[in-house]
Coordinates of C-alpha atoms and ligand atoms in Angstrom, one line a residue:
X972 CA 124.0 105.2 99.4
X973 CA 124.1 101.9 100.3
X974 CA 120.3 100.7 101.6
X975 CA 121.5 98.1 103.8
X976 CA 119.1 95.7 102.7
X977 CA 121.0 93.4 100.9
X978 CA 120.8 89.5 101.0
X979 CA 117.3 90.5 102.4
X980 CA 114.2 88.4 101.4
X981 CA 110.9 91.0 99.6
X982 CA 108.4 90.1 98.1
X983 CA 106.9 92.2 95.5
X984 CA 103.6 92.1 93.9
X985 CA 101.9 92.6 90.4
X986 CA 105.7 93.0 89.6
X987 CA 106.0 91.9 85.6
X988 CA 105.3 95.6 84.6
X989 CA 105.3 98.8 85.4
X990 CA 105.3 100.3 89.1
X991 CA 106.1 96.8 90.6
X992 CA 108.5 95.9 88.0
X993 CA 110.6 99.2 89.1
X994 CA 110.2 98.6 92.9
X995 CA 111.7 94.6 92.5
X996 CA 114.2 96.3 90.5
X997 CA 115.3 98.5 92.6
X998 CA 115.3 96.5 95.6
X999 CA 117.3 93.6 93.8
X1000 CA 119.7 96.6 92.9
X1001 CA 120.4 97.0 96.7
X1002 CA 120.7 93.1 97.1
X1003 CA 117.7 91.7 97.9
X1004 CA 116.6 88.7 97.0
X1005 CA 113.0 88.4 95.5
X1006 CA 109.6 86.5 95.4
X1007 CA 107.9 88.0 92.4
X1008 CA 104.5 88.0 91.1
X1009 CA 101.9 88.5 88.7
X1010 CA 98.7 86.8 86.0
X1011 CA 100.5 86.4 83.3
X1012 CA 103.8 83.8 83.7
X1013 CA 105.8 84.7 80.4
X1014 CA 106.0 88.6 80.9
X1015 CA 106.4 87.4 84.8
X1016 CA 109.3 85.4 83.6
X1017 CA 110.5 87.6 81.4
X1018 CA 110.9 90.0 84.2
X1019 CA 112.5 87.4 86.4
X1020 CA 115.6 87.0 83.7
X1021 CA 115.9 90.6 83.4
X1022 CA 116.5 91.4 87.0
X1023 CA 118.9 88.2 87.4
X1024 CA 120.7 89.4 84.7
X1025 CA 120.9 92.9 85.7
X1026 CA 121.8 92.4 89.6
X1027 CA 122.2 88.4 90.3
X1028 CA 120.1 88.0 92.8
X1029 CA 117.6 85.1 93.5
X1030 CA 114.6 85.6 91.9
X1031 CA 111.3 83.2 92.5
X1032 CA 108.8 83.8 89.5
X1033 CA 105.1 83.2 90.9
X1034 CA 102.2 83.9 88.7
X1035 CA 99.5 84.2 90.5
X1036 CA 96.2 85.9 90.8
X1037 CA 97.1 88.0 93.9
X1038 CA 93.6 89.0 94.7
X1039 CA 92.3 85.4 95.1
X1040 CA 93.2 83.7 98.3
X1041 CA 94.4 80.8 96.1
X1042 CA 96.7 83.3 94.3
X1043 CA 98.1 84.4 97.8
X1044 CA 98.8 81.2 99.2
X1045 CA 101.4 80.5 95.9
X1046 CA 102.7 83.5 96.6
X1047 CA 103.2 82.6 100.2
X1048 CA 104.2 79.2 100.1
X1049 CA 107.5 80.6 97.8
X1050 CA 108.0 83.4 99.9
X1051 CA 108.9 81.8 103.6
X1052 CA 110.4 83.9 106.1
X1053 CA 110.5 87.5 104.5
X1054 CA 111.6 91.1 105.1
X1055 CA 110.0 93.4 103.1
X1056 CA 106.9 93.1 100.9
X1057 CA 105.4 95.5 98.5
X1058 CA 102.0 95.6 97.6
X1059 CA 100.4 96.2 94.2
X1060 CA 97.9 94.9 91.8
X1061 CA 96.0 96.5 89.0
X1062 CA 93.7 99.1 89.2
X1063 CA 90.1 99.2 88.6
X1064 CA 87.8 100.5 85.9
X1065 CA 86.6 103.9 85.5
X1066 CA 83.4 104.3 85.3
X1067 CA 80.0 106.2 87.0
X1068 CA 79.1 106.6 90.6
X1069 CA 75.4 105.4 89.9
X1070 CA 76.4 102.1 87.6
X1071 CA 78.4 99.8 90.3
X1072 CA 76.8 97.8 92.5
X1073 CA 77.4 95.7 95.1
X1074 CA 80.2 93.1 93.1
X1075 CA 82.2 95.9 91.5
X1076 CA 82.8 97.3 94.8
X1077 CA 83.9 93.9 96.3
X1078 CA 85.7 93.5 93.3
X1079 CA 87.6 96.8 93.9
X1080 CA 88.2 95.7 97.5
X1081 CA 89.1 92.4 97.0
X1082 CA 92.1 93.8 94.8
X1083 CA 93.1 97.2 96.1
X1084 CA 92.2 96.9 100.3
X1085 CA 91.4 93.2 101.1
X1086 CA 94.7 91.9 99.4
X1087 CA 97.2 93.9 100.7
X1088 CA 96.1 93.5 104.3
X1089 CA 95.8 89.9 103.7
X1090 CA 99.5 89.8 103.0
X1091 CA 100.2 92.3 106.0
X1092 CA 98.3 89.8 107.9
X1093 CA 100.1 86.6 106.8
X1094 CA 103.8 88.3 106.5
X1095 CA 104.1 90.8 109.4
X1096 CA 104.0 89.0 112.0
X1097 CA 107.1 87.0 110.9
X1098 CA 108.8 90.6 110.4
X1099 CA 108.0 91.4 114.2
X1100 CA 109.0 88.3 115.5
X1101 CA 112.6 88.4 113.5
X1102 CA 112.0 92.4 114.8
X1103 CA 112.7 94.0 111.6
X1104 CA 110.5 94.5 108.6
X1105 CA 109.6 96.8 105.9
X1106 CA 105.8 96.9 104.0
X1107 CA 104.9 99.4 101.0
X1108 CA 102.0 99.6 99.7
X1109 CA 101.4 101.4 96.2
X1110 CA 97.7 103.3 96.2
X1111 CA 97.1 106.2 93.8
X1112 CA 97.4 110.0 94.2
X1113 CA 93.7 109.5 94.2
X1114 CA 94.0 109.0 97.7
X1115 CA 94.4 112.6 98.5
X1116 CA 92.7 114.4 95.6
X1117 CA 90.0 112.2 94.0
X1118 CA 89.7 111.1 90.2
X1119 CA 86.0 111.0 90.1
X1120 CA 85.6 108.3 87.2
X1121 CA 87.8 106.4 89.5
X1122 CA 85.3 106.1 92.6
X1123 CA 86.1 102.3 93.2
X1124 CA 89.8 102.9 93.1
X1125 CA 89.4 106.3 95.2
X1126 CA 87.0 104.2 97.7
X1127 CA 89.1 100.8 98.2
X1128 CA 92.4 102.7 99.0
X1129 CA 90.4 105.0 101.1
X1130 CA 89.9 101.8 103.1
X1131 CA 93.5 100.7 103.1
X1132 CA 95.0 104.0 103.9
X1133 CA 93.1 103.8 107.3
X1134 CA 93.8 100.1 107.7
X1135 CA 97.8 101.3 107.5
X1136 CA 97.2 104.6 109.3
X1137 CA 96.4 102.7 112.3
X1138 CA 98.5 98.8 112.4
X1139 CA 101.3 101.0 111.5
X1140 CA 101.6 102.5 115.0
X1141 CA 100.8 99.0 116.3
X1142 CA 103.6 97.8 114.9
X1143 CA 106.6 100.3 115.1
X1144 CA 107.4 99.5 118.2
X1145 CA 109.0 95.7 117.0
X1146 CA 110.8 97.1 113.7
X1147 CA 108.4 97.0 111.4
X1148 CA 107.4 100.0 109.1
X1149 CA 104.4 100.0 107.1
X1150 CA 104.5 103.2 104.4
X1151 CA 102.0 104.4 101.3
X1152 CA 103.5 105.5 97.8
X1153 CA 100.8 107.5 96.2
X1154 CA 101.7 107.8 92.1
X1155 CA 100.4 110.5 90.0
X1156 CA 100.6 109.3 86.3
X1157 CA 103.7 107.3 85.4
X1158 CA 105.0 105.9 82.1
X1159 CA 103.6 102.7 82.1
X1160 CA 100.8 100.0 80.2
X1161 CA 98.0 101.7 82.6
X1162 CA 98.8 105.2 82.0
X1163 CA 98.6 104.5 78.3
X1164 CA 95.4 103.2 78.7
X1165 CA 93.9 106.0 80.2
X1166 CA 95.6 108.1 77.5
X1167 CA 94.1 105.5 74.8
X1168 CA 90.9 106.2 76.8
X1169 CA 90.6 110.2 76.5
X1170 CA 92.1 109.9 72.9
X1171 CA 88.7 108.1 71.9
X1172 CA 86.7 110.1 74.0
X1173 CA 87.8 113.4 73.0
X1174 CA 88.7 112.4 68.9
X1175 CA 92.0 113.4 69.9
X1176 CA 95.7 111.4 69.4
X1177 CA 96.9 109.0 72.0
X1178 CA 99.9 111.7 71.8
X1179 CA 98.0 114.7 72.2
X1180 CA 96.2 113.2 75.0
X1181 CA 99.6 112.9 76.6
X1182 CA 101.0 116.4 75.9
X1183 CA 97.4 117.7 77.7
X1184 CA 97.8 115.4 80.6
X1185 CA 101.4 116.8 80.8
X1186 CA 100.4 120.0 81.1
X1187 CA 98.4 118.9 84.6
X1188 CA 101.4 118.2 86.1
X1189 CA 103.7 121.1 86.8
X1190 CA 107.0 118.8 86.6
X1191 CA 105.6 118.6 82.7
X1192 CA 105.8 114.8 82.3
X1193 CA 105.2 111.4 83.2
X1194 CA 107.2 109.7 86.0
X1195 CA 109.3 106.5 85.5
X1196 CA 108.9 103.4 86.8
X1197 CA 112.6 103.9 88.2
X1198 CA 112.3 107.0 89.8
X1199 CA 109.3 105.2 91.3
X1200 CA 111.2 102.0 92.4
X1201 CA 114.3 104.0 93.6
X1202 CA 111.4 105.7 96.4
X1203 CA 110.7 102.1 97.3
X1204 CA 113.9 101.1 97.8
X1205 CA 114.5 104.2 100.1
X1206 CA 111.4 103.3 102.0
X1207 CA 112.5 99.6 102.4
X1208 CA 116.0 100.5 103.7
X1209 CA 117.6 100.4 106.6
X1210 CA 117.6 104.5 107.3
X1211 CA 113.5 104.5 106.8
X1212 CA 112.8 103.2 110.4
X1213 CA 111.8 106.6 111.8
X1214 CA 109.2 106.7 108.8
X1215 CA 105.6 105.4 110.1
X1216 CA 102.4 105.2 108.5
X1217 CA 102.9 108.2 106.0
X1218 CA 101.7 108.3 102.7
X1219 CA 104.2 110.0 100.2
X1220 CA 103.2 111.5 97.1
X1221 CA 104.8 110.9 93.9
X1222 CA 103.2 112.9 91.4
X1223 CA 105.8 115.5 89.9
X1224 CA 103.5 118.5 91.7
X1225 CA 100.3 117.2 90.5
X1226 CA 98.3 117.6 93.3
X1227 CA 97.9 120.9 94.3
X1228 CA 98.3 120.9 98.3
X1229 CA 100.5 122.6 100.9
X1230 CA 100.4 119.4 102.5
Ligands
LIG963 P1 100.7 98.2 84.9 O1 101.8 98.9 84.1 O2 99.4 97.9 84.1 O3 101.2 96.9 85.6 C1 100.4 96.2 86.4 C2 101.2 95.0 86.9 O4 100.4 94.3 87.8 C3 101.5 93.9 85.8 O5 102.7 93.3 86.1 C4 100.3 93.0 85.9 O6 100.6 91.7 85.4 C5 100.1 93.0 87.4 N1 98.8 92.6 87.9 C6 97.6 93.2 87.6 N2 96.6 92.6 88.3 C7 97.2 91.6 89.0 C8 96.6 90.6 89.9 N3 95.3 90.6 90.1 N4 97.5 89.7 90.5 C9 98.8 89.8 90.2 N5 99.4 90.7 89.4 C10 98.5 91.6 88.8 O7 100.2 99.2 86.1 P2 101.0 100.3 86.9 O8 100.9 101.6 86.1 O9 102.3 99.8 87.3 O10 100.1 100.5 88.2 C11 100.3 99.8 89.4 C12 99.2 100.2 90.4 O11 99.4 101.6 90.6 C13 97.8 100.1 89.9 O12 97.0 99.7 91.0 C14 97.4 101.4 89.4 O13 96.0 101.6 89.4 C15 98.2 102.3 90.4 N6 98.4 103.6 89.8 C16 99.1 103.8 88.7 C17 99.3 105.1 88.1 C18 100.1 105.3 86.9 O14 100.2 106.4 86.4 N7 100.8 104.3 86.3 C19 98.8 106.2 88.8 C20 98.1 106.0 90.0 C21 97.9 104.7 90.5 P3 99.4 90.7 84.9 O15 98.4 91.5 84.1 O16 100.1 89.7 84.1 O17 98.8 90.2 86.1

């Protein structure tokens, strides 16, 4: 199918590895030129070469902290008049409802809610103004079925899923979609973390830890970063303006819900 979206301008953030890595990659498949981000430059760069190479596109390497105003405004001053932007940045800690206080949750916010709207903020308007735009923003399953050691991830996108639910519907109406991808676990550096986690907790192997998660999930595995970026592309194309403010799971079954 073709998307429609090529010689379009996205940005995509926290885009070296992993779930953003697959959503630039699969937008620069479908032609779209890219402003991409992240901490660390060399994996950044890395990434950079790798979708030139695969799909020769532009491709602007920012590293940046995207959850520090400073960080945003590098990523802004590279990104100019833009199309579609996906947001994204690491997740927070695990950890126990009593022990965080008043800093972890701003911490939490600043990354996973205050971020992305800051970049709806600064980009959409351009979008509705050119009357055409597209905004994803990658939260967690834990949206709809909460991962209690996750409380400040579960809380922060709590608070961006309404911010979307409603400027969504205020912005339809110029051509500009703003959508939610939910993951369930996916093959990637944070997933084996968590694996690396329960291994230690339960004396297990990293393995086994995966083969129990697996078992959760009644697909019986771990999605893929592609699979993942391919759902972003779809969302970002021309096809997706009827699709407004939802938030669409991708979690091979995991959560357990008729809707
Ligand atoms: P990942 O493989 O660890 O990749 C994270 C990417 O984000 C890296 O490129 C990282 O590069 C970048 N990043 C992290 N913090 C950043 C920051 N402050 N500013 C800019 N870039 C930043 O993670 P992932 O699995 O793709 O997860 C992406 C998001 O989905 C996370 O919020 C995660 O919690 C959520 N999620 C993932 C899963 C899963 O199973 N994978 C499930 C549910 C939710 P640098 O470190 O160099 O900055």
């Amino acid at each position: 199918m073709d998307l429609g979206i090529a010689g379009k301008r996205a940005v995509v953030c926290a885009a070296s590895k992993g779930l953003g890595r697959g959503c630039a990659m699969a937008l620069a498949e479908a032609g779209a030129h890219l402003v991409i981000n992240a901490r660390g430059a060399e994996a950044l760069e890395d990434t950079a070469e790798a979708i030139r190479a695969a799909h020769g596109v532009d491709v602007t390497a920012v590293a940046a902290d995207i959850t520090t105003e400073e960080g945003r405004a590098k990523v802004l001053d590279a990104a100019g008049d833009t199309d579609i932007l996906v947001n994204n940045a690491g997740g927070p800690p695990p950890g126990m409802w009593q022990d965080w206080d008043r800093e972890d949750f701003i911490k939490a916010l600043d990354g996973n809610m205050l971020a992305p709207i800051a970049m709806i903020q600064a980009l959409v308007p351009g979008m509705m103004d050119r009357g055409w735009g597209r905004v994803v923003n990658i939260t967690s399953q834990s949206v709809k079925a909460p991962i209690p050691v996750l409380g400040l991830s579960n809380s922060a996108r709590a608070g961006l899923t309404g911010f979307v639910a409603g400027t969504s519907r205020q912005v339809a109406g110029s051509g500009v979609t703003i959508n939610n991808l939910l993951p369930g676990i996916h093959a990637t550096d944070r997933a084996k973390a968590l694996d690396e986690g329960v291994s230690k907790q339960q004396g297990i192997s990293t393995d086994e830890a995966k083969a129990q998660r697996c078992k959760t999930i009644p697909a019986g595995r771990y999605g893929t970063a592609e699979e993942f970026g391919a759902a972003c592309a779809f969302l970002c194309s021309t096809h997706a303006g009827f699709i407004v403010g939802q938030n669409l799971l991708l979690d091979g079954g995991g959560v357990n819900a008729t809707l």
